[in-house]
Amino acid sequence: MFFMKMTPKNCILDTDLGRDIDDAWALTMLLKQSELDLKLITTAAGDTYERGMIARRLLAAAGRTDILVAIGSPVECGNGVLQHELVTPEAEITDFPDAVESIRSTVMQYAPEPVTLIGIAPMCNLAELAEKYPQLPAMIDLVLMAGSLGSGNTPPIAEWNVKCDIKSAQKVFNTRWRSLTVTPLESCGKVRLSGNYLQKLALHPGALERELASQYRAWLHAYNWNGVGNLDNTPIPEQQTSTLYDTVAIHLAAGGKYLQFKQMHLKIDDNGIMSETTVAPQLVNVASGWLDLAAYTQELSEMILSYSVLNNGKFL
């Protein structure tokens, strides 16, 4: 029996790395994901420069400084960087290219093959791209961690990546992409790993994993963690991780085999609430729940703790 080796999909990550720690987990996961070949990281919202510096720390630890980092306009939407300690003054001596222009260049470089763009941030860059280059969305498979649809008696809420820049989110959902896939809070909000992963990562032999531990620690410091025990009134970090929302977007881009899907048209109202509609231009693949959450968290744990990084489809 013969098996064809699948070529990894070229992808871009649009992130607000430096606020919630799940972005750093998602980038680490992406660098180890055999189905995806990361070509570009763009940073969005707030201090995009500091976010770019934090991204470069992870790439350097992974031995992947070949991956371009570009920064978006510093749109202020209450989405500031928390892990300031990661950006030392002597490090702030570099320039970054523009995010939207870098996305355009990357998409055109690989045309006519589509590029997968994974959005785990407020959608400032994505809306600007759709406005400035309206022909490009038809060449992009867009995967988002965004929104909330509610569940049972629980109504939807204005999720962070939407409410930070509602106008941009509306623009993105009113644009026709080659495909659009979304993990809302009802699926991605269930992902946590049990155990002390700060300790596991800090003691890991790999530089990337230890850098993730450093970024995890900096995030804890932003909430006045003193280095001992858990954050007040939480089991974090000694008993479990924080919620790893953004990792689900990476899993979606790689195929989402552990998720269940529903297709629907979606809109974002002026309060940032996502809901089903009949008039939106795009049929959206929505990760509405889990087929096997336990299998996903097990695979996520093994991937994060594995000693391997992908480069052009090959493990380093």
PDB file of N, CA, C and O in Angstrom, residues 170-219:
ATOM      1  N   GLN A 170     -16.876  43.478  11.462  1.00  0.00           N
ATOM      2  CA  GLN A 170     -17.995  43.534  10.522  1.00  0.00           C
ATOM      3  C   GLN A 170     -17.495  43.512   9.084  1.00  0.00           C
ATOM      4  O   GLN A 170     -18.083  42.832   8.227  1.00  0.00           O
ATOM      5  N   LYS A 171     -16.422  44.236   8.809  1.00  0.00           N
ATOM      6  CA  LYS A 171     -15.845  44.249   7.473  1.00  0.00           C
ATOM      7  C   LYS A 171     -15.383  42.854   7.062  1.00  0.00           C
ATOM      8  O   LYS A 171     -15.645  42.393   5.933  1.00  0.00           O
ATOM      9  N   VAL A 172     -14.724  42.150   7.977  1.00  0.00           N
ATOM     10  CA  VAL A 172     -14.212  40.814   7.675  1.00  0.00           C
ATOM     11  C   VAL A 172     -15.352  39.850   7.383  1.00  0.00           C
ATOM     12  O   VAL A 172     -15.295  39.061   6.430  1.00  0.00           O
ATOM     13  N   PHE A 173     -16.418  39.902   8.171  1.00  0.00           N
ATOM     14  CA  PHE A 173     -17.530  38.970   7.980  1.00  0.00           C
ATOM     15  C   PHE A 173     -18.428  39.367   6.816  1.00  0.00           C
ATOM     16  O   PHE A 173     -19.241  38.558   6.364  1.00  0.00           O
ATOM     17  N   ASN A 174     -18.270  40.586   6.319  1.00  0.00           N
ATOM     18  CA  ASN A 174     -19.011  41.010   5.131  1.00  0.00           C
ATOM     19  C   ASN A 174     -18.191  40.881   3.851  1.00  0.00           C
ATOM     20  O   ASN A 174     -18.611  41.345   2.795  1.00  0.00           O
ATOM     21  N   THR A 175     -17.024  40.268   3.961  1.00  0.00           N
ATOM     22  CA  THR A 175     -16.136  40.048   2.818  1.00  0.00           C
ATOM     23  C   THR A 175     -16.212  38.580   2.408  1.00  0.00           C
ATOM     24  O   THR A 175     -16.328  37.698   3.251  1.00  0.00           O
ATOM     25  N   ARG A 176     -16.145  38.329   1.109  1.00  0.00           N
ATOM     26  CA  ARG A 176     -16.144  36.943   0.625  1.00  0.00           C
ATOM     27  C   ARG A 176     -14.692  36.464   0.488  1.00  0.00           C
ATOM     28  O   ARG A 176     -13.940  36.942  -0.346  1.00  0.00           O
ATOM     29  N   TRP A 177     -14.310  35.520   1.336  1.00  0.00           N
ATOM     30  CA  TRP A 177     -12.995  34.901   1.301  1.00  0.00           C
ATOM     31  C   TRP A 177     -13.079  33.604   0.492  1.00  0.00           C
ATOM     32  O   TRP A 177     -14.168  33.132   0.189  1.00  0.00           O
ATOM     33  N   ARG A 178     -11.939  33.052   0.163  1.00  0.00           N
ATOM     34  CA  ARG A 178     -11.967  31.756  -0.523  1.00  0.00           C
ATOM     35  C   ARG A 178     -12.706  30.741   0.350  1.00  0.00           C
ATOM     36  O   ARG A 178     -13.503  29.934  -0.137  1.00  0.00           O
ATOM     37  N   SER A 179     -12.436  30.767   1.636  1.00  0.00           N
ATOM     38  CA  SER A 179     -13.226  30.034   2.622  1.00  0.00           C
ATOM     39  C   SER A 179     -13.073  30.748   3.951  1.00  0.00           C
ATOM     40  O   SER A 179     -12.101  31.491   4.167  1.00  0.00           O
ATOM     41  N   LEU A 180     -14.026  30.542   4.835  1.00  0.00           N
ATOM     42  CA  LEU A 180     -13.982  31.161   6.163  1.00  0.00           C
ATOM     43  C   LEU A 180     -14.396  30.109   7.185  1.00  0.00           C
ATOM     44  O   LEU A 180     -15.473  29.514   7.084  1.00  0.00           O
ATOM     45  N   THR A 181     -13.512  29.865   8.141  1.00  0.00           N
ATOM     46  CA  THR A 181     -13.743  28.885   9.196  1.00  0.00           C
ATOM     47  C   THR A 181     -13.511  29.564  10.531  1.00  0.00           C
ATOM     48  O   THR A 181     -12.537  30.308  10.695  1.00  0.00           O
ATOM     49  N   VAL A 182     -14.401  29.300  11.490  1.00  0.00           N
ATOM     50  CA  VAL A 182     -14.367  30.029  12.767  1.00  0.00           C
ATOM     51  C   VAL A 182     -14.501  29.061  13.927  1.00  0.00           C
ATOM     52  O   VAL A 182     -15.340  28.153  13.906  1.00  0.00           O
ATOM     53  N   THR A 183     -13.680  29.271  14.960  1.00  0.00           N
ATOM     54  CA  THR A 183     -13.923  28.644  16.256  1.00  0.00           C
ATOM     55  C   THR A 183     -14.411  29.720  17.226  1.00  0.00           C
ATOM     56  O   THR A 183     -13.638  30.610  17.605  1.00  0.00           O
ATOM     57  N   PRO A 184     -15.675  29.681  17.616  1.00  0.00           N
ATOM     58  CA  PRO A 184     -16.180  30.629  18.606  1.00  0.00           C
ATOM     59  C   PRO A 184     -15.866  30.133  20.017  1.00  0.00           C
ATOM     60  O   PRO A 184     -15.322  29.035  20.215  1.00  0.00           O
ATOM     61  N   LEU A 185     -16.220  30.930  21.002  1.00  0.00           N
ATOM     62  CA  LEU A 185     -15.929  30.577  22.396  1.00  0.00           C
ATOM     63  C   LEU A 185     -16.526  29.235  22.798  1.00  0.00           C
ATOM     64  O   LEU A 185     -15.972  28.539  23.664  1.00  0.00           O
ATOM     65  N   GLU A 186     -17.633  28.862  22.185  1.00  0.00           N
ATOM     66  CA  GLU A 186     -18.306  27.631  22.588  1.00  0.00           C
ATOM     67  C   GLU A 186     -17.474  26.384  22.306  1.00  0.00           C
ATOM     68  O   GLU A 186     -17.694  25.346  22.926  1.00  0.00           O
ATOM     69  N   SER A 187     -16.523  26.465  21.396  1.00  0.00           N
ATOM     70  CA  SER A 187     -15.614  25.332  21.177  1.00  0.00           C
ATOM     71  C   SER A 187     -14.229  25.621  21.753  1.00  0.00           C
ATOM     72  O   SER A 187     -13.704  24.845  22.559  1.00  0.00           O
ATOM     73  N   CYS A 188     -13.628  26.753  21.406  1.00  0.00           N
ATOM     74  CA  CYS A 188     -12.250  27.003  21.854  1.00  0.00           C
ATOM     75  C   CYS A 188     -12.161  27.309  23.345  1.00  0.00           C
ATOM     76  O   CYS A 188     -11.101  27.128  23.953  1.00  0.00           O
ATOM     77  N   GLY A 189     -13.267  27.739  23.938  1.00  0.00           N
ATOM     78  CA  GLY A 189     -13.248  28.092  25.357  1.00  0.00           C
ATOM     79  C   GLY A 189     -13.227  26.910  26.300  1.00  0.00           C
ATOM     80  O   GLY A 189     -13.209  27.093  27.527  1.00  0.00           O
ATOM     81  N   LYS A 190     -13.171  25.707  25.781  1.00  0.00           N
ATOM     82  CA  LYS A 190     -13.169  24.506  26.623  1.00  0.00           C
ATOM     83  C   LYS A 190     -11.769  23.894  26.784  1.00  0.00           C
ATOM     84  O   LYS A 190     -11.621  22.876  27.460  1.00  0.00           O
ATOM     85  N   VAL A 191     -10.761  24.519  26.186  1.00  0.00           N
ATOM     86  CA  VAL A 191      -9.441  23.877  26.125  1.00  0.00           C
ATOM     87  C   VAL A 191      -8.532  24.356  27.255  1.00  0.00           C
ATOM     88  O   VAL A 191      -8.119  25.522  27.293  1.00  0.00           O
ATOM     89  N   ARG A 192      -8.236  23.458  28.160  1.00  0.00           N
ATOM     90  CA  ARG A 192      -7.229  23.658  29.217  1.00  0.00           C
ATOM     91  C   ARG A 192      -6.479  22.346  29.382  1.00  0.00           C
ATOM     92  O   ARG A 192      -7.040  21.283  29.154  1.00  0.00           O
ATOM     93  N   LEU A 193      -5.236  22.434  29.798  1.00  0.00           N
ATOM     94  CA  LEU A 193      -4.452  21.240  30.080  1.00  0.00           C
ATOM     95  C   LEU A 193      -4.265  21.103  31.581  1.00  0.00           C
ATOM     96  O   LEU A 193      -3.925  22.081  32.266  1.00  0.00           O
ATOM     97  N   SER A 194      -4.483  19.916  32.097  1.00  0.00           N
ATOM     98  CA  SER A 194      -4.314  19.658  33.526  1.00  0.00           C
ATOM     99  C   SER A 194      -2.848  19.389  33.831  1.00  0.00           C
ATOM    100  O   SER A 194      -2.152  18.694  33.082  1.00  0.00           O
ATOM    101  N   GLY A 195      -2.377  19.961  34.920  1.00  0.00           N
ATOM    102  CA  GLY A 195      -0.993  19.758  35.322  1.00  0.00           C
ATOM    103  C   GLY A 195      -0.222  21.061  35.335  1.00  0.00           C
ATOM    104  O   GLY A 195      -0.708  22.113  34.905  1.00  0.00           O
ATOM    105  N   ASN A 196       1.014  21.010  35.844  1.00  0.00           N
ATOM    106  CA  ASN A 196       1.857  22.195  35.960  1.00  0.00           C
ATOM    107  C   ASN A 196       2.741  22.314  34.710  1.00  0.00           C
ATOM    108  O   ASN A 196       3.884  21.859  34.687  1.00  0.00           O
ATOM    109  N   TYR A 197       2.189  22.935  33.671  1.00  0.00           N
ATOM    110  CA  TYR A 197       2.927  23.066  32.422  1.00  0.00           C
ATOM    111  C   TYR A 197       3.995  24.147  32.493  1.00  0.00           C
ATOM    112  O   TYR A 197       4.950  24.129  31.702  1.00  0.00           O
ATOM    113  N   LEU A 198       3.878  25.074  33.422  1.00  0.00           N
ATOM    114  CA  LEU A 198       4.962  26.031  33.605  1.00  0.00           C
ATOM    115  C   LEU A 198       6.234  25.294  34.005  1.00  0.00           C
ATOM    116  O   LEU A 198       7.311  25.530  33.450  1.00  0.00           O
ATOM    117  N   GLN A 199       6.108  24.378  34.908  1.00  0.00           N
ATOM    118  CA  GLN A 199       7.257  23.589  35.343  1.00  0.00           C
ATOM    119  C   GLN A 199       7.750  22.664  34.234  1.00  0.00           C
ATOM    120  O   GLN A 199       8.948  22.567  33.975  1.00  0.00           O
ATOM    121  N   LYS A 200       6.826  22.001  33.553  1.00  0.00           N
ATOM    122  CA  LYS A 200       7.212  21.085  32.478  1.00  0.00           C
ATOM    123  C   LYS A 200       7.976  21.814  31.378  1.00  0.00           C
ATOM    124  O   LYS A 200       8.977  21.310  30.851  1.00  0.00           O
ATOM    125  N   LEU A 201       7.507  23.001  31.026  1.00  0.00           N
ATOM    126  CA  LEU A 201       8.160  23.759  29.961  1.00  0.00           C
ATOM    127  C   LEU A 201       9.490  24.337  30.424  1.00  0.00           C
ATOM    128  O   LEU A 201      10.471  24.345  29.670  1.00  0.00           O
ATOM    129  N   ALA A 202       9.539  24.811  31.653  1.00  0.00           N
ATOM    130  CA  ALA A 202      10.775  25.409  32.164  1.00  0.00           C
ATOM    131  C   ALA A 202      11.901  24.385  32.263  1.00  0.00           C
ATOM    132  O   ALA A 202      13.084  24.735  32.119  1.00  0.00           O
ATOM    133  N   LEU A 203      11.574  23.122  32.493  1.00  0.00           N
ATOM    134  CA  LEU A 203      12.571  22.065  32.635  1.00  0.00           C
ATOM    135  C   LEU A 203      12.831  21.325  31.319  1.00  0.00           C
ATOM    136  O   LEU A 203      13.616  20.377  31.289  1.00  0.00           O
ATOM    137  N   HIS A 204      12.182  21.757  30.252  1.00  0.00           N
ATOM    138  CA  HIS A 204      12.300  21.075  28.965  1.00  0.00           C
ATOM    139  C   HIS A 204      13.688  21.311  28.368  1.00  0.00           C
ATOM    140  O   HIS A 204      14.266  22.392  28.531  1.00  0.00           O
ATOM    141  N   PRO A 205      14.264  20.344  27.659  1.00  0.00           N
ATOM    142  CA  PRO A 205      15.583  20.555  27.040  1.00  0.00           C
ATOM    143  C   PRO A 205      15.565  21.502  25.839  1.00  0.00           C
ATOM    144  O   PRO A 205      16.614  21.994  25.427  1.00  0.00           O
ATOM    145  N   GLY A 206      14.392  21.778  25.276  1.00  0.00           N
ATOM    146  CA  GLY A 206      14.305  22.604  24.075  1.00  0.00           C
ATOM    147  C   GLY A 206      14.238  24.088  24.380  1.00  0.00           C
ATOM    148  O   GLY A 206      13.547  24.526  25.301  1.00  0.00           O
ATOM    149  N   ALA A 207      14.934  24.903  23.577  1.00  0.00           N
ATOM    150  CA  ALA A 207      14.941  26.352  23.775  1.00  0.00           C
ATOM    151  C   ALA A 207      13.567  26.965  23.526  1.00  0.00           C
ATOM    152  O   ALA A 207      13.164  27.910  24.213  1.00  0.00           O
ATOM    153  N   LEU A 208      12.828  26.455  22.537  1.00  0.00           N
ATOM    154  CA  LEU A 208      11.496  26.985  22.253  1.00  0.00           C
ATOM    155  C   LEU A 208      10.563  26.764  23.435  1.00  0.00           C
ATOM    156  O   LEU A 208       9.821  27.666  23.843  1.00  0.00           O
ATOM    157  N   GLU A 209      10.605  25.578  23.989  1.00  0.00           N
ATOM    158  CA  GLU A 209       9.715  25.257  25.108  1.00  0.00           C
ATOM    159  C   GLU A 209      10.070  26.097  26.341  1.00  0.00           C
ATOM    160  O   GLU A 209       9.186  26.569  27.058  1.00  0.00           O
ATOM    161  N   ARG A 210      11.358  26.314  26.574  1.00  0.00           N
ATOM    162  CA  ARG A 210      11.762  27.150  27.709  1.00  0.00           C
ATOM    163  C   ARG A 210      11.381  28.609  27.481  1.00  0.00           C
ATOM    164  O   ARG A 210      11.035  29.322  28.422  1.00  0.00           O
ATOM    165  N   GLU A 211      11.423  29.061  26.218  1.00  0.00           N
ATOM    166  CA  GLU A 211      10.969  30.425  25.925  1.00  0.00           C
ATOM    167  C   GLU A 211       9.468  30.554  26.156  1.00  0.00           C
ATOM    168  O   GLU A 211       9.002  31.574  26.678  1.00  0.00           O
ATOM    169  N   LEU A 212       8.704  29.535  25.793  1.00  0.00           N
ATOM    170  CA  LEU A 212       7.278  29.564  26.097  1.00  0.00           C
ATOM    171  C   LEU A 212       7.062  29.657  27.602  1.00  0.00           C
ATOM    172  O   LEU A 212       6.184  30.392  28.065  1.00  0.00           O
ATOM    173  N   ALA A 213       7.876  28.943  28.382  1.00  0.00           N
ATOM    174  CA  ALA A 213       7.783  29.043  29.840  1.00  0.00           C
ATOM    175  C   ALA A 213       8.080  30.470  30.304  1.00  0.00           C
ATOM    176  O   ALA A 213       7.396  30.997  31.198  1.00  0.00           O
ATOM    177  N   SER A 214       9.072  31.115  29.711  1.00  0.00           N
ATOM    178  CA  SER A 214       9.406  32.491  30.082  1.00  0.00           C
ATOM    179  C   SER A 214       8.244  33.433  29.782  1.00  0.00           C
ATOM    180  O   SER A 214       7.937  34.337  30.578  1.00  0.00           O
ATOM    181  N   GLN A 215       7.596  33.217  28.633  1.00  0.00           N
ATOM    182  CA  GLN A 215       6.466  34.073  28.280  1.00  0.00           C
ATOM    183  C   GLN A 215       5.258  33.782  29.164  1.00  0.00           C
ATOM    184  O   GLN A 215       4.510  34.698  29.529  1.00  0.00           O
ATOM    185  N   TYR A 216       5.069  32.522  29.517  1.00  0.00           N
ATOM    186  CA  TYR A 216       4.013  32.123  30.450  1.00  0.00           C
ATOM    187  C   TYR A 216       4.249  32.811  31.801  1.00  0.00           C
ATOM    188  O   TYR A 216       3.335  33.391  32.403  1.00  0.00           O
ATOM    189  N   ARG A 217       5.500  32.793  32.266  1.00  0.00           N
ATOM    190  CA  ARG A 217       5.844  33.405  33.553  1.00  0.00           C
ATOM    191  C   ARG A 217       5.611  34.924  33.513  1.00  0.00           C
ATOM    192  O   ARG A 217       5.094  35.510  34.472  1.00  0.00           O
ATOM    193  N   ALA A 218       5.984  35.553  32.401  1.00  0.00           N
ATOM    194  CA  ALA A 218       5.773  36.997  32.263  1.00  0.00           C
ATOM    195  C   ALA A 218       4.286  37.339  32.286  1.00  0.00           C
ATOM    196  O   ALA A 218       3.879  38.364  32.847  1.00  0.00           O
ATOM    197  N   TRP A 219       3.469  36.492  31.682  1.00  0.00           N
ATOM    198  CA  TRP A 219       2.014  36.701  31.718  1.00  0.00           C
ATOM    199  C   TRP A 219       1.494  36.591  33.149  1.00  0.00           C
ATOM    200  O   TRP A 219       0.675  37.410  33.587  1.00  0.00           O
TER     201      TRP A 219
END
